[in-house]
Amino acid sequence: MKSTASLAGNAGEVVVQYERQLSPAVIGSIWLGRLASGSETGRLVTIRRIPLDLLSNEDLERVRLGAGACARLRSPTIVKLLGVAELDGELISVSEYLAG
């Protein structure tokens, strides 16, 4: 399944291709995916998918503000947040994938 989303903190739109679900989460689910466009096409990513009906408007605003702050963090000990988007009734966050 391919989905297109404008990711906060990135320049322009990227296409994310879902590969497989890694696990159900307390809120939403976590997926393995690949970037299917841009200069990093093929890069493995982790995608958290949260149904929007589980979140209030205040929750969504807090996530957007927090995502902007997290996307600016640079440390080898922190998984990099690549972006956040609302897509097809879900809030999705895309971050670096770490095997294991």
mmCIF file of C-alpha atoms in Angstrom:
data_model
loop_
_atom_site.group_PDB
_atom_site.id
_atom_site.type_symbol
_atom_site.label_atom_id
_atom_site.label_comp_id
_atom_site.label_asym_id
_atom_site.label_seq_id
_atom_site.Cartn_x
_atom_site.Cartn_y
_atom_site.Cartn_z
ATOM 1 C CA MET A 1 0.000 0.000 0.000
ATOM 2 C CA LYS A 2 1.415 3.414 -0.920
ATOM 3 C CA SER A 3 0.379 6.679 0.679
ATOM 4 C CA THR A 4 1.451 10.248 -0.019
ATOM 5 C CA ALA A 5 1.907 12.683 2.871
ATOM 6 C CA SER A 6 3.427 16.095 3.452
ATOM 7 C CA LEU A 7 5.780 15.508 6.357
ATOM 8 C CA ALA A 8 6.423 18.275 8.889
ATOM 9 C CA GLY A 9 10.072 19.256 8.957
ATOM 10 C CA ASN A 10 10.814 17.963 5.451
ATOM 11 C CA ALA A 11 10.907 19.933 2.231
ATOM 12 C CA GLY A 12 7.998 18.846 0.066
ATOM 13 C CA GLU A 13 5.994 15.657 -0.172
ATOM 14 C CA VAL A 14 7.353 12.145 0.151
ATOM 15 C CA VAL A 15 5.731 8.829 -0.648
ATOM 16 C CA VAL A 16 5.796 6.252 2.139
ATOM 17 C CA GLN A 17 5.330 2.593 1.253
ATOM 18 C CA TYR A 18 4.127 0.362 4.090
ATOM 19 C CA GLU A 19 5.987 -2.973 4.137
ATOM 20 C CA ARG A 20 4.495 -4.818 7.129
ATOM 21 C CA GLN A 21 3.088 -4.247 10.578
ATOM 22 C CA LEU A 22 5.725 -4.686 13.273
ATOM 23 C CA SER A 23 3.389 -4.575 16.243
ATOM 24 C CA PRO A 24 0.130 -3.266 17.555
ATOM 25 C CA ALA A 25 0.730 -0.420 19.996
ATOM 26 C CA VAL A 26 -1.216 0.929 22.933
ATOM 27 C CA ILE A 27 -2.351 3.728 20.636
ATOM 28 C CA GLY A 28 -2.371 2.808 16.945
ATOM 29 C CA SER A 29 0.135 0.467 15.322
ATOM 30 C CA ILE A 30 3.790 0.447 14.308
ATOM 31 C CA TRP A 31 4.846 -0.423 10.757
ATOM 32 C CA LEU A 32 8.041 -0.988 8.826
ATOM 33 C CA GLY A 33 8.073 1.114 5.693
ATOM 34 C CA ARG A 34 10.258 2.573 2.981
ATOM 35 C CA LEU A 35 10.631 6.016 1.563
ATOM 36 C CA ALA A 36 9.469 5.641 -2.022
ATOM 37 C CA SER A 37 10.428 9.100 -3.294
ATOM 38 C CA GLY A 38 13.098 11.737 -2.871
ATOM 39 C CA SER A 39 16.831 11.503 -2.437
ATOM 40 C CA GLU A 40 16.552 8.701 0.144
ATOM 41 C CA THR A 41 14.278 6.372 -1.845
ATOM 42 C CA GLY A 42 14.411 2.863 -0.392
ATOM 43 C CA ARG A 43 15.426 3.961 3.103
ATOM 44 C CA LEU A 44 13.757 1.863 5.812
ATOM 45 C CA VAL A 45 11.624 3.853 8.240
ATOM 46 C CA THR A 46 9.339 3.196 11.192
ATOM 47 C CA ILE A 47 5.778 4.471 10.873
ATOM 48 C CA ARG A 48 3.419 4.896 13.818
ATOM 49 C CA ARG A 49 -0.219 5.040 12.701
ATOM 50 C CA ILE A 50 -2.749 6.505 15.149
ATOM 51 C CA PRO A 51 -6.445 6.780 14.221
ATOM 52 C CA LEU A 52 -7.465 10.456 14.474
ATOM 53 C CA ASP A 53 -10.633 9.557 16.366
ATOM 54 C CA LEU A 54 -8.431 8.541 19.333
ATOM 55 C CA LEU A 55 -7.004 12.083 19.584
ATOM 56 C CA SER A 56 -8.572 15.378 20.617
ATOM 57 C CA ASN A 57 -7.784 18.631 18.780
ATOM 58 C CA GLU A 58 -5.536 19.568 21.717
ATOM 59 C CA ASP A 59 -3.663 16.266 21.387
ATOM 60 C CA LEU A 60 -3.120 16.889 17.668
ATOM 61 C CA GLU A 61 -1.765 20.378 18.314
ATOM 62 C CA ARG A 62 0.613 19.074 21.004
ATOM 63 C CA VAL A 63 1.884 16.392 18.608
ATOM 64 C CA ARG A 64 2.474 18.955 15.845
ATOM 65 C CA LEU A 65 4.401 21.269 18.200
ATOM 66 C CA GLY A 66 6.369 18.396 19.691
ATOM 67 C CA ALA A 67 7.182 16.963 16.264
ATOM 68 C CA GLY A 68 8.658 20.260 15.149
ATOM 69 C CA ALA A 69 10.898 20.350 18.219
ATOM 70 C CA CYS A 70 11.882 16.664 17.914
ATOM 71 C CA ALA A 71 12.692 16.972 14.206
ATOM 72 C CA ARG A 72 15.331 19.595 15.065
ATOM 73 C CA LEU A 73 17.143 17.381 17.602
ATOM 74 C CA ARG A 74 20.467 15.957 16.478
ATOM 75 C CA SER A 75 22.094 13.295 18.615
ATOM 76 C CA PRO A 76 23.499 9.852 17.834
ATOM 77 C CA THR A 77 21.550 8.518 20.843
ATOM 78 C CA ILE A 78 18.104 9.670 19.630
ATOM 79 C CA VAL A 79 16.122 8.158 16.761
ATOM 80 C CA LYS A 80 15.513 10.955 14.247
ATOM 81 C CA LEU A 81 11.894 11.944 13.625
ATOM 82 C CA LEU A 82 11.537 12.499 9.884
ATOM 83 C CA GLY A 83 8.028 13.918 9.885
ATOM 84 C CA VAL A 84 4.410 13.861 10.959
ATOM 85 C CA ALA A 85 1.294 14.018 8.779
ATOM 86 C CA GLU A 86 -2.449 13.477 8.848
ATOM 87 C CA LEU A 87 -3.441 10.982 6.173
ATOM 88 C CA ASP A 88 -6.568 8.934 5.483
ATOM 89 C CA GLY A 89 -8.022 9.450 8.971
ATOM 90 C CA GLU A 90 -4.739 8.706 10.739
ATOM 91 C CA LEU A 91 -1.912 10.631 12.294
ATOM 92 C CA ILE A 92 1.322 9.112 11.042
ATOM 93 C CA SER A 93 4.805 9.776 12.343
ATOM 94 C CA VAL A 94 7.801 8.631 10.343
ATOM 95 C CA SER A 95 11.159 8.088 12.002
ATOM 96 C CA GLU A 96 14.454 6.339 11.368
ATOM 97 C CA TYR A 97 14.315 2.570 11.520
ATOM 98 C CA LEU A 98 16.596 0.752 13.941
ATOM 99 C CA ALA A 99 16.781 -3.014 13.513
ATOM 100 C CA GLY A 100 16.261 -5.071 16.621
#
